[in-house]
mmCIF file of C-alpha atoms and ligand atoms in Angstrom:
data_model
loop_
_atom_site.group_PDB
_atom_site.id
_atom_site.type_symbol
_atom_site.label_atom_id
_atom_site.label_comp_id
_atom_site.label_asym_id
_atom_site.label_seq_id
_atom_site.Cartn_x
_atom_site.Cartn_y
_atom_site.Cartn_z
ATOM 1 C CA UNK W 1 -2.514 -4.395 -32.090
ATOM 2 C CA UNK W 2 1.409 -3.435 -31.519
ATOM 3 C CA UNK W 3 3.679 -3.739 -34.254
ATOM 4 C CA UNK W 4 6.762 -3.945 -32.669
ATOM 5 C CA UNK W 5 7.570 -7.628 -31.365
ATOM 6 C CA UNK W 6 7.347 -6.885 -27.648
ATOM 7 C CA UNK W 7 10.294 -8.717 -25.369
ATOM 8 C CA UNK W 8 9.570 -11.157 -22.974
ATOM 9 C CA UNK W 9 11.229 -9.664 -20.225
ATOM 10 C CA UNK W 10 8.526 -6.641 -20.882
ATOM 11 C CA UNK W 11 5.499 -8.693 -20.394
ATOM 12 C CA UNK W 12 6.856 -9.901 -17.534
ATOM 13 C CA UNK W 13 7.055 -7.205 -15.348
ATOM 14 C CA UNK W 14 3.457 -5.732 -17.092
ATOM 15 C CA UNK W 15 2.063 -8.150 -14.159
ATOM 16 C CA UNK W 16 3.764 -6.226 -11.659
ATOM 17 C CA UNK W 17 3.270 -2.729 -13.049
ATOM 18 C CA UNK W 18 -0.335 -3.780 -12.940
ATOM 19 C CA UNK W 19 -0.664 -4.958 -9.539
ATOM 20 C CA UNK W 20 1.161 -1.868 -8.163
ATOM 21 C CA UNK W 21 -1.287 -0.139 -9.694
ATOM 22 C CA UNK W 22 -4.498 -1.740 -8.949
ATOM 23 C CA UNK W 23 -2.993 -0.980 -5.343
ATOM 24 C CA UNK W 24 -2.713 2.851 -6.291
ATOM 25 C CA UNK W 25 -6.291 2.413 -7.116
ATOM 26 C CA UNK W 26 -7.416 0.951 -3.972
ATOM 27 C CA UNK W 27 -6.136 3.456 -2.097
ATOM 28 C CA UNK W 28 -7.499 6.766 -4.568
ATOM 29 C CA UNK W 29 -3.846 7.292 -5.819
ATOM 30 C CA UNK W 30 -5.366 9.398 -9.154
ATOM 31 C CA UNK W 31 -1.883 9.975 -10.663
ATOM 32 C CA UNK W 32 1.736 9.346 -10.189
ATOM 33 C CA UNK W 33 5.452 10.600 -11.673
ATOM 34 C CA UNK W 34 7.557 7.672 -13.132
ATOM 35 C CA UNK W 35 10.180 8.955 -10.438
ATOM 36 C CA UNK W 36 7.169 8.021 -7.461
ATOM 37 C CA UNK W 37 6.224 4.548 -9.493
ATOM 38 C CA UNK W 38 10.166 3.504 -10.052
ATOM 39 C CA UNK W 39 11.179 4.613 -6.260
ATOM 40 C CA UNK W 40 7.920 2.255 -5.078
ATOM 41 C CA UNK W 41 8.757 -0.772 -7.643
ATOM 42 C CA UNK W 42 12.477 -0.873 -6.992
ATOM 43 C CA UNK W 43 12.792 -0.050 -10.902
ATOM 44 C CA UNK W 44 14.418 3.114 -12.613
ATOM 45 C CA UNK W 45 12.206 5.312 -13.916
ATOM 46 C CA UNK W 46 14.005 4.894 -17.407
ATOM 47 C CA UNK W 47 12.862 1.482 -17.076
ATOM 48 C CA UNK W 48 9.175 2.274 -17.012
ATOM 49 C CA UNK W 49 9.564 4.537 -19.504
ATOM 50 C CA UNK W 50 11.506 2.430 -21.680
ATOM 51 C CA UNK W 51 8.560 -0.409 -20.771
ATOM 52 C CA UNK W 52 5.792 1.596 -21.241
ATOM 53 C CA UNK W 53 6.504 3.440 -24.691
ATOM 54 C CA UNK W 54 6.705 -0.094 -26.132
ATOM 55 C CA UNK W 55 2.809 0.419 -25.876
ATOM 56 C CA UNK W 56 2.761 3.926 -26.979
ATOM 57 C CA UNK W 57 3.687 5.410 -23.825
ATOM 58 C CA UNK W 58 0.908 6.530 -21.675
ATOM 59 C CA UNK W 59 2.097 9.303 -20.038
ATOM 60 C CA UNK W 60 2.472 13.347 -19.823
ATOM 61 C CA UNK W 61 5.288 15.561 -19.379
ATOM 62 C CA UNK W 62 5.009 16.923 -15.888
ATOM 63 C CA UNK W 63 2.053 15.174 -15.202
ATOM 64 C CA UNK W 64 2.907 11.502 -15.038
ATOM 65 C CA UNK W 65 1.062 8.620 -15.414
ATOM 66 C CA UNK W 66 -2.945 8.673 -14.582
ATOM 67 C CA UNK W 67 -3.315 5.673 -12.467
ATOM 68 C CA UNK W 68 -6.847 4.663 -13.466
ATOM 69 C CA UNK W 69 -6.402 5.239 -17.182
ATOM 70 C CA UNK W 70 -2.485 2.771 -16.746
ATOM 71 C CA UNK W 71 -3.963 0.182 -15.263
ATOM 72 C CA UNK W 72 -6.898 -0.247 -17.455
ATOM 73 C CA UNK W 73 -4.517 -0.304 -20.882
ATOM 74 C CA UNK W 74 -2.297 -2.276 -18.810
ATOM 75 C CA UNK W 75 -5.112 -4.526 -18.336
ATOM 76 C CA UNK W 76 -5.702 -4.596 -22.222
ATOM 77 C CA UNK W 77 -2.441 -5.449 -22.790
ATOM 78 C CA UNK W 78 -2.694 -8.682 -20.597
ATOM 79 C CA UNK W 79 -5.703 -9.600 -21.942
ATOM 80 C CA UNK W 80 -7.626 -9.265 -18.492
ATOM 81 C CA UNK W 81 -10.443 -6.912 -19.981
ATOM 82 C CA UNK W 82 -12.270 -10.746 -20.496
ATOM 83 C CA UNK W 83 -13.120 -13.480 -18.659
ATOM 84 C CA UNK W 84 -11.249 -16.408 -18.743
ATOM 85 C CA UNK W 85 -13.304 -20.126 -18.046
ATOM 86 C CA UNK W 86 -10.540 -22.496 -16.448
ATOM 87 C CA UNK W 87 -10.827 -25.957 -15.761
ATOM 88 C CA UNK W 88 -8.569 -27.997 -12.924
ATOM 89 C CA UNK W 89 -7.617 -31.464 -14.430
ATOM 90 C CA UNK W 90 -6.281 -33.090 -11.079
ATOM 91 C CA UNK W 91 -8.423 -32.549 -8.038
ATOM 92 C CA UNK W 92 -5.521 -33.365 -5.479
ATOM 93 C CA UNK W 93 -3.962 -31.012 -3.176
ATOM 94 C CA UNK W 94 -2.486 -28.488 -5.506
ATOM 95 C CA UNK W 95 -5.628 -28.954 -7.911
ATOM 96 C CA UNK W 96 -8.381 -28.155 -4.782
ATOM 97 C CA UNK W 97 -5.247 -25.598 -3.603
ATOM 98 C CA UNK W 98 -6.053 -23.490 -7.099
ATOM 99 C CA UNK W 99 -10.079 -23.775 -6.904
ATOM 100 C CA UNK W 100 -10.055 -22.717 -3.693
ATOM 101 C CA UNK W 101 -8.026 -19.559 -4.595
ATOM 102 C CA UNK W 102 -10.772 -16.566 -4.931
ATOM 103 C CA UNK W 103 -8.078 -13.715 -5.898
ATOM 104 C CA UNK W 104 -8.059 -15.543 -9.895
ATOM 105 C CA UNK W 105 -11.934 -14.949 -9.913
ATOM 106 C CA UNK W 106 -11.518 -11.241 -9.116
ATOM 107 C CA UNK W 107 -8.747 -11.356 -11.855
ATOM 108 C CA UNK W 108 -11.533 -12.576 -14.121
ATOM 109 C CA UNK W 109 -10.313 -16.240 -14.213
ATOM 110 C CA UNK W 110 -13.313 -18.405 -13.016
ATOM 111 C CA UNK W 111 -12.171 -22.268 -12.211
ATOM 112 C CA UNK W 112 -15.466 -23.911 -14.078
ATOM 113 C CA UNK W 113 -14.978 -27.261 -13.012
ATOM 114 C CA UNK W 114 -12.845 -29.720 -12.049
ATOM 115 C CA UNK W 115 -12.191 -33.382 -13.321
ATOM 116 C CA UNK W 116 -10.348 -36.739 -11.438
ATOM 117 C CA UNK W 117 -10.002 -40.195 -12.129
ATOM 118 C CA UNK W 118 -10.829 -40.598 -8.386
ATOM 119 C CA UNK W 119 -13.891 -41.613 -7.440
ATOM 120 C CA UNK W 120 -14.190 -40.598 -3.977
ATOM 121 C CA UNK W 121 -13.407 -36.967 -5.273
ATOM 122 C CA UNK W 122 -16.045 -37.281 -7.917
ATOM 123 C CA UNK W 123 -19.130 -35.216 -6.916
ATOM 124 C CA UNK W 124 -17.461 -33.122 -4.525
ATOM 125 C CA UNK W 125 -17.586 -29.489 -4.940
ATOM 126 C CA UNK W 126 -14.235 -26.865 -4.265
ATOM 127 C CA UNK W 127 -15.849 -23.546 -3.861
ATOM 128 C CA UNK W 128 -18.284 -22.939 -6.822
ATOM 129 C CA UNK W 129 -16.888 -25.790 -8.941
ATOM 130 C CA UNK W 130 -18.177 -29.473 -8.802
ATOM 131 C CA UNK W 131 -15.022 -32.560 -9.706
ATOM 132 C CA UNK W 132 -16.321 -34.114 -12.996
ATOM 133 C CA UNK W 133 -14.965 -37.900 -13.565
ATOM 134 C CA UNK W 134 -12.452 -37.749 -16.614
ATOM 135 C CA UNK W 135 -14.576 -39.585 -19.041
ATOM 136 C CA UNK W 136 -16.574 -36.573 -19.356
ATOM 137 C CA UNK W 137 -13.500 -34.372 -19.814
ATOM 138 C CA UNK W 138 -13.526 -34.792 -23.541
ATOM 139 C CA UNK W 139 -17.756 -34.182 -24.065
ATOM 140 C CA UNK W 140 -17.288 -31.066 -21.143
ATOM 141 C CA UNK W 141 -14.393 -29.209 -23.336
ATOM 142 C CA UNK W 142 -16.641 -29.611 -27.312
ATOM 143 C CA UNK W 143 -19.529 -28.487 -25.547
ATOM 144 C CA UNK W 144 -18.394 -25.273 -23.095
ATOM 145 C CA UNK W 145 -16.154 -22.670 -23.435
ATOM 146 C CA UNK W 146 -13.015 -23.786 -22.071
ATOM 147 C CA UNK W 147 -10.225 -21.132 -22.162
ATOM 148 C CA UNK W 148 -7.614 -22.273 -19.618
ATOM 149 C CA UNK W 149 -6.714 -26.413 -18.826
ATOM 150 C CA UNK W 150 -4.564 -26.439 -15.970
ATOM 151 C CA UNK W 151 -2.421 -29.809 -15.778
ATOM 152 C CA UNK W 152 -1.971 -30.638 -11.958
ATOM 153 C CA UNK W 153 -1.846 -34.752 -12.211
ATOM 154 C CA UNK W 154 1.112 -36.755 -11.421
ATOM 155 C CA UNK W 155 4.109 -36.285 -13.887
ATOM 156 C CA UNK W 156 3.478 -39.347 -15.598
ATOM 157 C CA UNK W 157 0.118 -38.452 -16.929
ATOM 158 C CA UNK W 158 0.636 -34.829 -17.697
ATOM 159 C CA UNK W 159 1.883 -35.292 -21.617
ATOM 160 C CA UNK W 160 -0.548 -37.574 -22.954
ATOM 161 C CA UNK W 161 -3.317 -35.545 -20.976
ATOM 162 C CA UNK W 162 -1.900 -32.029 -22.688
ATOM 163 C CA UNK W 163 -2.201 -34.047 -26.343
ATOM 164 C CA UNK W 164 -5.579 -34.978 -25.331
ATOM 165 C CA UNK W 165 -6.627 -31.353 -24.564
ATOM 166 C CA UNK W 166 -5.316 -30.401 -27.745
ATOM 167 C CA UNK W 167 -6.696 -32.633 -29.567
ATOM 168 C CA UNK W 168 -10.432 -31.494 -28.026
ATOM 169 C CA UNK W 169 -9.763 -28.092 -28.592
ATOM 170 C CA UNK W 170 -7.815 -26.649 -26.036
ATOM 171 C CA UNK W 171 -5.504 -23.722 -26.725
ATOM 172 C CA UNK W 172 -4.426 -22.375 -23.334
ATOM 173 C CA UNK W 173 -2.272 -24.608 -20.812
ATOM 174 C CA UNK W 174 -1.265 -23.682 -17.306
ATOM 175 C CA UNK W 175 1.256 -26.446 -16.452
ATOM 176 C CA UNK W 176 2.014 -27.691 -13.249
ATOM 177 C CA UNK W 177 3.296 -30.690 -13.959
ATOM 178 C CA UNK W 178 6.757 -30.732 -13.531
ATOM 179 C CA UNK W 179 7.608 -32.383 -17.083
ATOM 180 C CA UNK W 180 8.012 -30.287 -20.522
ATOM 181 C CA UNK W 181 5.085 -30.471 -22.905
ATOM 182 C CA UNK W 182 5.896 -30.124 -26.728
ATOM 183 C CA UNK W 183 2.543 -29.181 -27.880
ATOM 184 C CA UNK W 184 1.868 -27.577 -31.566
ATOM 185 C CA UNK W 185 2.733 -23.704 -32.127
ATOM 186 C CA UNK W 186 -0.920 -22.740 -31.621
ATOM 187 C CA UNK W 187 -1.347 -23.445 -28.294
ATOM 188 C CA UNK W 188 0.082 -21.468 -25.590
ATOM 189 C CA UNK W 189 1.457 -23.387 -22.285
ATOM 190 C CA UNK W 190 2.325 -20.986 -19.086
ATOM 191 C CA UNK W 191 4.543 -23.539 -17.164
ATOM 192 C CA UNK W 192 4.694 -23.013 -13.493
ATOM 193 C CA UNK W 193 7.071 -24.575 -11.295
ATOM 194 C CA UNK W 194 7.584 -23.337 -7.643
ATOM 195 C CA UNK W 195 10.772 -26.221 -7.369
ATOM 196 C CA UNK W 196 12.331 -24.033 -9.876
ATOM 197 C CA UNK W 197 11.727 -20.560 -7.963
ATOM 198 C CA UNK W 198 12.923 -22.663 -4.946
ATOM 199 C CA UNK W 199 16.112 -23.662 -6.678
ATOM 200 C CA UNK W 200 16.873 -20.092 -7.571
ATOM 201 C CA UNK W 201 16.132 -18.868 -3.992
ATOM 202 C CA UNK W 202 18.539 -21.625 -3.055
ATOM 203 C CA UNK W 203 21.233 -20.404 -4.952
ATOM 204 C CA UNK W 204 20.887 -16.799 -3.940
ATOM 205 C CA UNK W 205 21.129 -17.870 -0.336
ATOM 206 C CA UNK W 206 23.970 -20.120 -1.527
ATOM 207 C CA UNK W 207 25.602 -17.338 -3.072
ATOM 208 C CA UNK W 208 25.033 -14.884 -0.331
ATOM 209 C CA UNK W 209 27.032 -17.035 2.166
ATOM 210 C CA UNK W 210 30.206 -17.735 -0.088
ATOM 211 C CA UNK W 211 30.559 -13.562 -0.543
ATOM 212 C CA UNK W 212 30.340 -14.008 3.505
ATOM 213 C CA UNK W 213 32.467 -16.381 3.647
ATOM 214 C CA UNK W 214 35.148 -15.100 1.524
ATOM 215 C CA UNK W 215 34.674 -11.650 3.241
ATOM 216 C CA UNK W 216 35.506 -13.201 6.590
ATOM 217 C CA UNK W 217 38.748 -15.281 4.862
ATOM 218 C CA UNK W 218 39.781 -11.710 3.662
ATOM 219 C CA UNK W 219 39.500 -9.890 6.882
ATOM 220 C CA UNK W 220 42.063 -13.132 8.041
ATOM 221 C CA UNK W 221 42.444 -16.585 9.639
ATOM 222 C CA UNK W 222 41.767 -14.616 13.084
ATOM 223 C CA UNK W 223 39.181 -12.883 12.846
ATOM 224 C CA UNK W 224 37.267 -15.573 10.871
ATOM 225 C CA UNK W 225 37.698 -17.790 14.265
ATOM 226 C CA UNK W 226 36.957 -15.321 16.627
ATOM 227 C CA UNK W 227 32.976 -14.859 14.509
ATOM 228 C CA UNK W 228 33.088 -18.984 14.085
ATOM 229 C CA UNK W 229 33.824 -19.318 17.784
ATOM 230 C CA UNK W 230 30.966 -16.475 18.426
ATOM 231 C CA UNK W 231 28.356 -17.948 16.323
ATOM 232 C CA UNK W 232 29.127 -21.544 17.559
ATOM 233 C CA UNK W 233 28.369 -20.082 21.359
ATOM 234 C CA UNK W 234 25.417 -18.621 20.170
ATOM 235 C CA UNK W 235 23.679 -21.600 18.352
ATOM 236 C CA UNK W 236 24.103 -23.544 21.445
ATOM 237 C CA UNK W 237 22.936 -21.077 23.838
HETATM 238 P P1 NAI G 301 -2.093 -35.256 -5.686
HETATM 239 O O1 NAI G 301 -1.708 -36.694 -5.741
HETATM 240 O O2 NAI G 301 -2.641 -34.690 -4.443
HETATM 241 O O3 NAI G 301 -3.185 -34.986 -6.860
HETATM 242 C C1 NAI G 301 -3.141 -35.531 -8.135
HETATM 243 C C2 NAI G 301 -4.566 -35.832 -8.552
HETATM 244 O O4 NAI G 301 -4.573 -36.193 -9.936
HETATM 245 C C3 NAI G 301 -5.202 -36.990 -7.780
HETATM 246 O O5 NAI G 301 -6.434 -36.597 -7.222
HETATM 247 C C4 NAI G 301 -5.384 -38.080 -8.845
HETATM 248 O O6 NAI G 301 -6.522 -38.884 -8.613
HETATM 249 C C5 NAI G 301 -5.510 -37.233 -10.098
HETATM 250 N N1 NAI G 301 -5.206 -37.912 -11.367
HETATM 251 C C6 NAI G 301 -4.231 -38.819 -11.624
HETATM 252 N N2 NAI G 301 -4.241 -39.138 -12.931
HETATM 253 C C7 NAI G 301 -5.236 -38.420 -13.503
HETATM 254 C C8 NAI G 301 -5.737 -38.317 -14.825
HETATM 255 N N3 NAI G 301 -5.197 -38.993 -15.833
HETATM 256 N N4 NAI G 301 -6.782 -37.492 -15.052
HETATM 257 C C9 NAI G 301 -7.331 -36.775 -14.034
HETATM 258 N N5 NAI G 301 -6.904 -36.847 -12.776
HETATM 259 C C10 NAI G 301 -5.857 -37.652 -12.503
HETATM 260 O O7 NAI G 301 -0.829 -34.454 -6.196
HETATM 261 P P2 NAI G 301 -0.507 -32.892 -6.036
HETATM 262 O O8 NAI G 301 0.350 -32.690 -4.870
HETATM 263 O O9 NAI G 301 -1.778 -32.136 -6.151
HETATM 264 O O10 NAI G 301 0.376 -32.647 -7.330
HETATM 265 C C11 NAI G 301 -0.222 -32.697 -8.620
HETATM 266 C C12 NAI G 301 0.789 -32.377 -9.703
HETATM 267 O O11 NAI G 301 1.264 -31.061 -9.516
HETATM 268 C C13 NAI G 301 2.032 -33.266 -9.692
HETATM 269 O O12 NAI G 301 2.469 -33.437 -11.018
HETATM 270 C C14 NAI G 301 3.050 -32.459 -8.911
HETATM 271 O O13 NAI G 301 4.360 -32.799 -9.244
HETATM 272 C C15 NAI G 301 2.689 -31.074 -9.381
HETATM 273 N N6 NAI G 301 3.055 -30.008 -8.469
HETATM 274 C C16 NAI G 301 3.600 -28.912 -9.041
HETATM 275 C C17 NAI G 301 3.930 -27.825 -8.316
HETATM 276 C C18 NAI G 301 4.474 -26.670 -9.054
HETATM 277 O O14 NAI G 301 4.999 -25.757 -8.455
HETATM 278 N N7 NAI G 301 4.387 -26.661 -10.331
HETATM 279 C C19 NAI G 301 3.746 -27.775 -6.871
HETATM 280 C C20 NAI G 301 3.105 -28.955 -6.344
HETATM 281 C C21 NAI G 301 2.790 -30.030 -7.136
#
């Protein structure tokens, strides 16, 4: 549909631009400047610009962007103008955590059904969706239209269970495993790992206190006592 070889970094902030948005929406926003969208999303308006005309643009001199008519080619773009059939291989916390999430559903991505190797779990039902045992993982995926696997079993299980889905057809993995799946070119794997947003959080934080710290060593030996001294009192009061 586009040409041009669109950058990664572009697609991911389309999921922002959208949901900003679909909030403009919500509350009868019918148009908005670039200036108004960049000073609400923390980005330049060059930025959106720059983002935007990758698709052709979108918007009108003095007019701005129409919310409605952004959002819904923003939605084209992502692909959300479909529904998308997921199933949850994994039925444990985080597996039951993701059925039980209704905002994908009004996204258009409906969890179908779940599978286990657990018998007790076997039968139950999260929300709409009833856990399947495994053995009928393979017959499930030839015989519905399965758009979306997402991995959430122990580590240890997740490659050979990713080959398997290939294997039956599967073309679309979310990953939550925390392991790396090499998988053929034709299938696209979304990894998600919330350790790894964790780690970067903990750096930032990390980070953040050595500029402190090095700001109080510059201001001098004294000074740096008197705030240790200060805080000290105060985390013991
Ligand atoms: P859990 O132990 O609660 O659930 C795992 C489920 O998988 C169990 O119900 C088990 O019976 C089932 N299972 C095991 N082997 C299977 C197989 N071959 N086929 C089908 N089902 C099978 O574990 P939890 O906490 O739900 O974590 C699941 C996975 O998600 C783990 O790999 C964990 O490391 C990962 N995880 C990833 C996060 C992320 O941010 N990406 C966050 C939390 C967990």
């Amino acid at each position: 549909m586009y040409k041009k070889e669109i950058s990664k970094a572009v697609i991911n902030r389309l999921p922002r631009y959208y949901r900003y948005l679909g909030d403009l929406l919500e509350k009868d926003v019918v148009r908005i400047s670039s200036k108004e969208l960049s000073e609400k999303m923390k980005v330049t308006a060059s930025q959106i610009r720059q983002d935007l005309n990758n698709f052709g643009g979108f918007g009108q001199q003095g007019y701005g962007y129409n919310v409605e008519y952004l959002h819904s080619e923003i939605g084209k773009i992502l692909g959300l103008e479909k529904k998308y059939n997921i199933i949850i291989i994994g039925a444990g916390n985080l597996g039951q955590a993701l059925a039980n999430y209704v905002d994908f559903e009004r996204r258009g991505f409906v969890v179908r059904a779940l599978f286990d190797i657990n018998p007790e779990l076997v039968g139950t039902k999260i929300r709409n969706a009833e856990v399947r045992p495994t053995e009928e993982l393979e017959s499930y995926i030839k015989s519905n239209q399965v758009d979306i696997a997402a991995i959430t079993v122990p580590k240890t299980k997740a490659v050979q269970l990713a080959m398997d889905l290939v294997s039956w057809g599967i073309k679309g993995i979310w990953n939550f495993a925390p392991t790396d799946l090499n998988l053929p070119k034709e299938v696209t794997v979304e990894n998600v790992h919330l350790a790894e947003s964790l780690m970067k959080l903990s750096y930032r934080l990390s980070s953040k206190q050595k500029q402190e710290k090095s700001k109080i060593t510059k201001e001098g030996p004294g000074e740096a006592i008197k705030k240790e001294d200060k805080e000290d009192k105060e985390s013991k009061s």
